[in-house]
Amino acid sequence: MTRVTDLDRDRAVELVQQAYADGRLDPAELEARLERALTATSACELTPVVADLPGDEVVRIESVGGRVIRTGDWKVPRRLRVDSEYGNVRLDLSQAHVPYGRVDIELRLAYGRALIILPAGASADVDEVRTDWGRVVCKVPGRLGTGGLHVHVTGELPYGRLTIRDARR
């Protein structure tokens, strides 16, 4: 039996709340699902709470040599994967619509570089980013803050570079 973490419960609660906000659940279903999510102790108990809800699919962006740029007012998915062989990636979340408390970003950059810009008060975890000859620089707190956005970055950058910083004023 796989025990669930507080983070797993928080993700489930976010999906249930978003489904309610989207009109997919009525108030009674919202209350029932939230109770089940908050009291779940195993993955077997938590999975059925969100199994039929949208929002946990991975949005994929692929590029060979071009740039991947997302700035301004764009809707950030909860899970994003970016594959780029030689191009550069710029993900500016500072003015974006982020309906989640946590966003997972997976980067697959062979030679390119990535810049992720976060709103003030956000944090990022880059412990699962693997690089051979590349470089990872994170200029924001690594621990989950109180109430702010937390970005969990994973992936492989054999020769690529990743920089994460907050928005400059």
PDB file of C-alpha atoms in Angstrom:
ATOM      1  CA  MET A   1       0.000   0.000   0.000  1.00  0.00           C
ATOM      2  CA  THR A   2       1.462   3.345  -1.089  1.00  0.00           C
ATOM      3  CA  ARG A   3       0.951   6.097   1.457  1.00  0.00           C
ATOM      4  CA  VAL A   4      -0.006   9.520   0.157  1.00  0.00           C
ATOM      5  CA  THR A   5       1.828  12.685   1.087  1.00  0.00           C
ATOM      6  CA  ASP A   6       0.385  16.063   1.978  1.00  0.00           C
ATOM      7  CA  LEU A   7       1.491  17.233  -1.463  1.00  0.00           C
ATOM      8  CA  ASP A   8      -0.517  14.420  -3.112  1.00  0.00           C
ATOM      9  CA  ARG A   9      -3.578  15.439  -1.095  1.00  0.00           C
ATOM     10  CA  ASP A  10      -3.059  19.107  -1.985  1.00  0.00           C
ATOM     11  CA  ARG A  11      -2.897  18.246  -5.707  1.00  0.00           C
ATOM     12  CA  ALA A  12      -6.107  16.236  -5.439  1.00  0.00           C
ATOM     13  CA  VAL A  13      -7.850  19.085  -3.592  1.00  0.00           C
ATOM     14  CA  GLU A  14      -6.740  21.548  -6.305  1.00  0.00           C
ATOM     15  CA  LEU A  15      -8.146  19.315  -9.059  1.00  0.00           C
ATOM     16  CA  VAL A  16     -11.462  18.890  -7.217  1.00  0.00           C
ATOM     17  CA  GLN A  17     -11.753  22.634  -6.565  1.00  0.00           C
ATOM     18  CA  GLN A  18     -10.933  23.430 -10.197  1.00  0.00           C
ATOM     19  CA  ALA A  19     -13.557  20.940 -11.388  1.00  0.00           C
ATOM     20  CA  TYR A  20     -16.117  22.646  -9.146  1.00  0.00           C
ATOM     21  CA  ALA A  21     -15.093  26.092 -10.432  1.00  0.00           C
ATOM     22  CA  ASP A  22     -15.470  24.784 -14.006  1.00  0.00           C
ATOM     23  CA  GLY A  23     -19.010  23.601 -13.209  1.00  0.00           C
ATOM     24  CA  ARG A  24     -18.184  19.889 -13.451  1.00  0.00           C
ATOM     25  CA  LEU A  25     -19.205  19.162  -9.840  1.00  0.00           C
ATOM     26  CA  ASP A  26     -22.183  20.259  -7.769  1.00  0.00           C
ATOM     27  CA  PRO A  27     -21.715  21.437  -4.148  1.00  0.00           C
ATOM     28  CA  ALA A  28     -22.570  18.041  -2.639  1.00  0.00           C
ATOM     29  CA  GLU A  29     -20.063  16.230  -4.887  1.00  0.00           C
ATOM     30  CA  LEU A  30     -17.430  18.870  -4.086  1.00  0.00           C
ATOM     31  CA  GLU A  31     -17.891  18.338  -0.355  1.00  0.00           C
ATOM     32  CA  ALA A  32     -17.815  14.547  -0.636  1.00  0.00           C
ATOM     33  CA  ARG A  33     -14.685  14.505  -2.802  1.00  0.00           C
ATOM     34  CA  LEU A  34     -12.849  17.016  -0.632  1.00  0.00           C
ATOM     35  CA  GLU A  35     -13.567  14.930   2.455  1.00  0.00           C
ATOM     36  CA  ARG A  36     -12.299  11.772   0.740  1.00  0.00           C
ATOM     37  CA  ALA A  37      -9.184  13.574  -0.554  1.00  0.00           C
ATOM     38  CA  LEU A  38      -8.302  15.075   2.820  1.00  0.00           C
ATOM     39  CA  THR A  39      -8.754  11.811   4.724  1.00  0.00           C
ATOM     40  CA  ALA A  40      -7.060   9.498   2.207  1.00  0.00           C
ATOM     41  CA  THR A  41      -4.077   7.606   3.575  1.00  0.00           C
ATOM     42  CA  SER A  42      -3.252   5.486   0.520  1.00  0.00           C
ATOM     43  CA  ALA A  43      -3.095   5.936  -3.235  1.00  0.00           C
ATOM     44  CA  CYS A  44      -5.960   3.412  -3.539  1.00  0.00           C
ATOM     45  CA  GLU A  45      -8.193   5.812  -1.594  1.00  0.00           C
ATOM     46  CA  LEU A  46      -7.016   8.992  -3.350  1.00  0.00           C
ATOM     47  CA  THR A  47      -6.976   7.891  -7.003  1.00  0.00           C
ATOM     48  CA  PRO A  48     -10.775   7.477  -7.404  1.00  0.00           C
ATOM     49  CA  VAL A  49     -11.332  11.015  -6.084  1.00  0.00           C
ATOM     50  CA  VAL A  50      -9.708  12.578  -9.176  1.00  0.00           C
ATOM     51  CA  ALA A  51      -9.710   9.737 -11.740  1.00  0.00           C
ATOM     52  CA  ASP A  52     -12.545  11.232 -13.839  1.00  0.00           C
ATOM     53  CA  LEU A  53     -11.412  14.855 -13.574  1.00  0.00           C
ATOM     54  CA  PRO A  54      -9.441  16.729 -16.246  1.00  0.00           C
ATOM     55  CA  GLY A  55      -6.335  18.662 -15.383  1.00  0.00           C
ATOM     56  CA  ASP A  56      -3.694  16.050 -14.752  1.00  0.00           C
ATOM     57  CA  GLU A  57      -2.748  15.471 -18.373  1.00  0.00           C
ATOM     58  CA  VAL A  58       0.659  16.573 -19.620  1.00  0.00           C
ATOM     59  CA  VAL A  59       0.815  19.459 -22.121  1.00  0.00           C
ATOM     60  CA  ARG A  60       3.724  18.864 -24.519  1.00  0.00           C
ATOM     61  CA  ILE A  61       5.661  21.462 -26.488  1.00  0.00           C
ATOM     62  CA  GLU A  62       8.266  20.261 -28.985  1.00  0.00           C
ATOM     63  CA  SER A  63      10.874  22.137 -31.005  1.00  0.00           C
ATOM     64  CA  VAL A  64      14.037  21.098 -32.818  1.00  0.00           C
ATOM     65  CA  GLY A  65      15.856  24.378 -33.380  1.00  0.00           C
ATOM     66  CA  GLY A  66      13.319  27.109 -32.826  1.00  0.00           C
ATOM     67  CA  ARG A  67      12.444  29.067 -29.741  1.00  0.00           C
ATOM     68  CA  VAL A  68       9.702  28.176 -27.291  1.00  0.00           C
ATOM     69  CA  ILE A  69       8.363  31.349 -25.706  1.00  0.00           C
ATOM     70  CA  ARG A  70       5.408  31.730 -23.362  1.00  0.00           C
ATOM     71  CA  THR A  71       5.010  35.199 -21.851  1.00  0.00           C
ATOM     72  CA  GLY A  72       2.275  37.575 -20.792  1.00  0.00           C
ATOM     73  CA  ASP A  73      -1.212  36.356 -19.943  1.00  0.00           C
ATOM     74  CA  TRP A  74      -1.166  32.648 -20.781  1.00  0.00           C
ATOM     75  CA  LYS A  75      -2.753  29.740 -18.935  1.00  0.00           C
ATOM     76  CA  VAL A  76      -0.113  27.564 -17.354  1.00  0.00           C
ATOM     77  CA  PRO A  77      -0.989  23.847 -17.301  1.00  0.00           C
ATOM     78  CA  ARG A  78      -0.402  21.873 -14.129  1.00  0.00           C
ATOM     79  CA  ARG A  79       1.993  19.576 -15.974  1.00  0.00           C
ATOM     80  CA  LEU A  80       4.165  20.806 -18.855  1.00  0.00           C
ATOM     81  CA  ARG A  81       6.835  18.961 -20.844  1.00  0.00           C
ATOM     82  CA  VAL A  82       9.157  20.859 -23.196  1.00  0.00           C
ATOM     83  CA  ASP A  83      11.374  18.987 -25.667  1.00  0.00           C
ATOM     84  CA  SER A  84      13.918  21.082 -27.574  1.00  0.00           C
ATOM     85  CA  GLU A  85      17.002  19.774 -29.332  1.00  0.00           C
ATOM     86  CA  TYR A  86      18.862  23.048 -30.017  1.00  0.00           C
ATOM     87  CA  GLY A  87      16.404  25.855 -29.344  1.00  0.00           C
ATOM     88  CA  ASN A  88      15.921  28.130 -26.375  1.00  0.00           C
ATOM     89  CA  VAL A  89      12.975  28.043 -23.977  1.00  0.00           C
ATOM     90  CA  ARG A  90      11.528  31.016 -22.112  1.00  0.00           C
ATOM     91  CA  LEU A  91       8.613  30.374 -19.756  1.00  0.00           C
ATOM     92  CA  ASP A  92       7.516  33.559 -18.014  1.00  0.00           C
ATOM     93  CA  LEU A  93       4.975  32.740 -15.310  1.00  0.00           C
ATOM     94  CA  SER A  94       5.132  36.184 -13.687  1.00  0.00           C
ATOM     95  CA  GLN A  95       2.002  37.491 -15.466  1.00  0.00           C
ATOM     96  CA  ALA A  96       0.476  34.165 -16.453  1.00  0.00           C
ATOM     97  CA  HIS A  97      -2.745  32.641 -15.160  1.00  0.00           C
ATOM     98  CA  VAL A  98      -1.656  29.817 -12.841  1.00  0.00           C
ATOM     99  CA  PRO A  99      -4.721  28.154 -11.290  1.00  0.00           C
ATOM    100  CA  TYR A 100      -2.626  25.664  -9.309  1.00  0.00           C
ATOM    101  CA  GLY A 101      -0.442  25.890  -6.228  1.00  0.00           C
ATOM    102  CA  ARG A 102       2.085  23.544  -7.806  1.00  0.00           C
ATOM    103  CA  VAL A 103       3.225  23.252 -11.418  1.00  0.00           C
ATOM    104  CA  ASP A 104       5.401  20.416 -12.728  1.00  0.00           C
ATOM    105  CA  ILE A 105       7.725  21.258 -15.628  1.00  0.00           C
ATOM    106  CA  GLU A 106       9.777  18.577 -17.364  1.00  0.00           C
ATOM    107  CA  LEU A 107      12.580  19.834 -19.619  1.00  0.00           C
ATOM    108  CA  ARG A 108      14.381  17.794 -22.257  1.00  0.00           C
ATOM    109  CA  LEU A 109      17.012  20.131 -23.707  1.00  0.00           C
ATOM    110  CA  ALA A 110      20.003  18.641 -25.507  1.00  0.00           C
ATOM    111  CA  TYR A 111      21.955  21.827 -26.256  1.00  0.00           C
ATOM    112  CA  GLY A 112      19.569  24.704 -25.687  1.00  0.00           C
ATOM    113  CA  ARG A 113      18.950  26.847 -22.671  1.00  0.00           C
ATOM    114  CA  ALA A 114      15.855  27.512 -20.610  1.00  0.00           C
ATOM    115  CA  LEU A 115      14.812  30.513 -18.568  1.00  0.00           C
ATOM    116  CA  ILE A 116      11.865  30.185 -16.179  1.00  0.00           C
ATOM    117  CA  ILE A 117      10.632  33.432 -14.632  1.00  0.00           C
ATOM    118  CA  LEU A 118       8.437  33.118 -11.553  1.00  0.00           C
ATOM    119  CA  PRO A 119       6.154  35.608  -9.816  1.00  0.00           C
ATOM    120  CA  ALA A 120       7.304  37.164  -6.544  1.00  0.00           C
ATOM    121  CA  GLY A 121       7.023  34.772  -3.609  1.00  0.00           C
ATOM    122  CA  ALA A 122       7.212  31.630  -5.746  1.00  0.00           C
ATOM    123  CA  SER A 123       9.600  28.762  -5.076  1.00  0.00           C
ATOM    124  CA  ALA A 124      11.179  26.089  -7.270  1.00  0.00           C
ATOM    125  CA  ASP A 125      12.659  22.638  -6.755  1.00  0.00           C
ATOM    126  CA  VAL A 126      15.337  21.652  -9.298  1.00  0.00           C
ATOM    127  CA  ASP A 127      16.777  18.634  -7.475  1.00  0.00           C
ATOM    128  CA  GLU A 128      15.565  16.227 -10.175  1.00  0.00           C
ATOM    129  CA  VAL A 129      17.186  18.017 -13.124  1.00  0.00           C
ATOM    130  CA  ARG A 130      20.069  16.006 -14.558  1.00  0.00           C
ATOM    131  CA  THR A 131      22.877  17.674 -16.464  1.00  0.00           C
ATOM    132  CA  ASP A 132      26.219  16.422 -17.783  1.00  0.00           C
ATOM    133  CA  TRP A 133      28.079  19.466 -19.107  1.00  0.00           C
ATOM    134  CA  GLY A 134      25.257  21.935 -18.654  1.00  0.00           C
ATOM    135  CA  ARG A 135      24.404  24.193 -15.742  1.00  0.00           C
ATOM    136  CA  VAL A 136      21.414  24.756 -13.445  1.00  0.00           C
ATOM    137  CA  VAL A 137      21.029  28.071 -11.603  1.00  0.00           C
ATOM    138  CA  CYS A 138      18.052  28.607  -9.297  1.00  0.00           C
ATOM    139  CA  LYS A 139      17.761  32.111  -7.821  1.00  0.00           C
ATOM    140  CA  VAL A 140      14.468  31.556  -5.962  1.00  0.00           C
ATOM    141  CA  PRO A 141      13.811  29.669  -2.714  1.00  0.00           C
ATOM    142  CA  GLY A 142      13.893  25.903  -3.088  1.00  0.00           C
ATOM    143  CA  ARG A 143      11.424  25.161  -0.328  1.00  0.00           C
ATOM    144  CA  LEU A 144       7.690  25.440  -0.662  1.00  0.00           C
ATOM    145  CA  GLY A 145       6.616  28.811   0.762  1.00  0.00           C
ATOM    146  CA  THR A 146       3.387  29.701   2.468  1.00  0.00           C
ATOM    147  CA  GLY A 147       0.624  30.039  -0.075  1.00  0.00           C
ATOM    148  CA  GLY A 148       2.826  30.869  -3.065  1.00  0.00           C
ATOM    149  CA  LEU A 149       3.353  29.033  -6.306  1.00  0.00           C
ATOM    150  CA  HIS A 150       5.761  26.094  -6.207  1.00  0.00           C
ATOM    151  CA  VAL A 151       7.349  24.874  -9.450  1.00  0.00           C
ATOM    152  CA  HIS A 152       8.847  21.389  -9.539  1.00  0.00           C
ATOM    153  CA  VAL A 153      11.317  21.087 -12.422  1.00  0.00           C
ATOM    154  CA  THR A 154      12.626  17.753 -13.673  1.00  0.00           C
ATOM    155  CA  GLY A 155      14.334  16.571 -16.826  1.00  0.00           C
ATOM    156  CA  GLU A 156      17.597  16.153 -18.669  1.00  0.00           C
ATOM    157  CA  LEU A 157      19.888  18.878 -19.988  1.00  0.00           C
ATOM    158  CA  PRO A 158      23.048  17.040 -21.134  1.00  0.00           C
ATOM    159  CA  TYR A 159      24.642  20.213 -22.536  1.00  0.00           C
ATOM    160  CA  GLY A 160      21.843  22.657 -21.859  1.00  0.00           C
ATOM    161  CA  ARG A 161      21.467  25.378 -19.257  1.00  0.00           C
ATOM    162  CA  LEU A 162      18.579  26.223 -16.940  1.00  0.00           C
ATOM    163  CA  THR A 163      18.058  29.450 -15.030  1.00  0.00           C
ATOM    164  CA  ILE A 164      15.140  30.079 -12.710  1.00  0.00           C
ATOM    165  CA  ARG A 165      14.599  33.551 -11.288  1.00  0.00           C
ATOM    166  CA  ASP A 166      11.821  35.826 -10.139  1.00  0.00           C
ATOM    167  CA  ALA A 167      10.445  38.700 -12.194  1.00  0.00           C
ATOM    168  CA  ARG A 168      12.607  41.778 -12.268  1.00  0.00           C
ATOM    169  CA  ARG A 169      10.884  45.023 -11.525  1.00  0.00           C
TER     170      ARG A 169
END
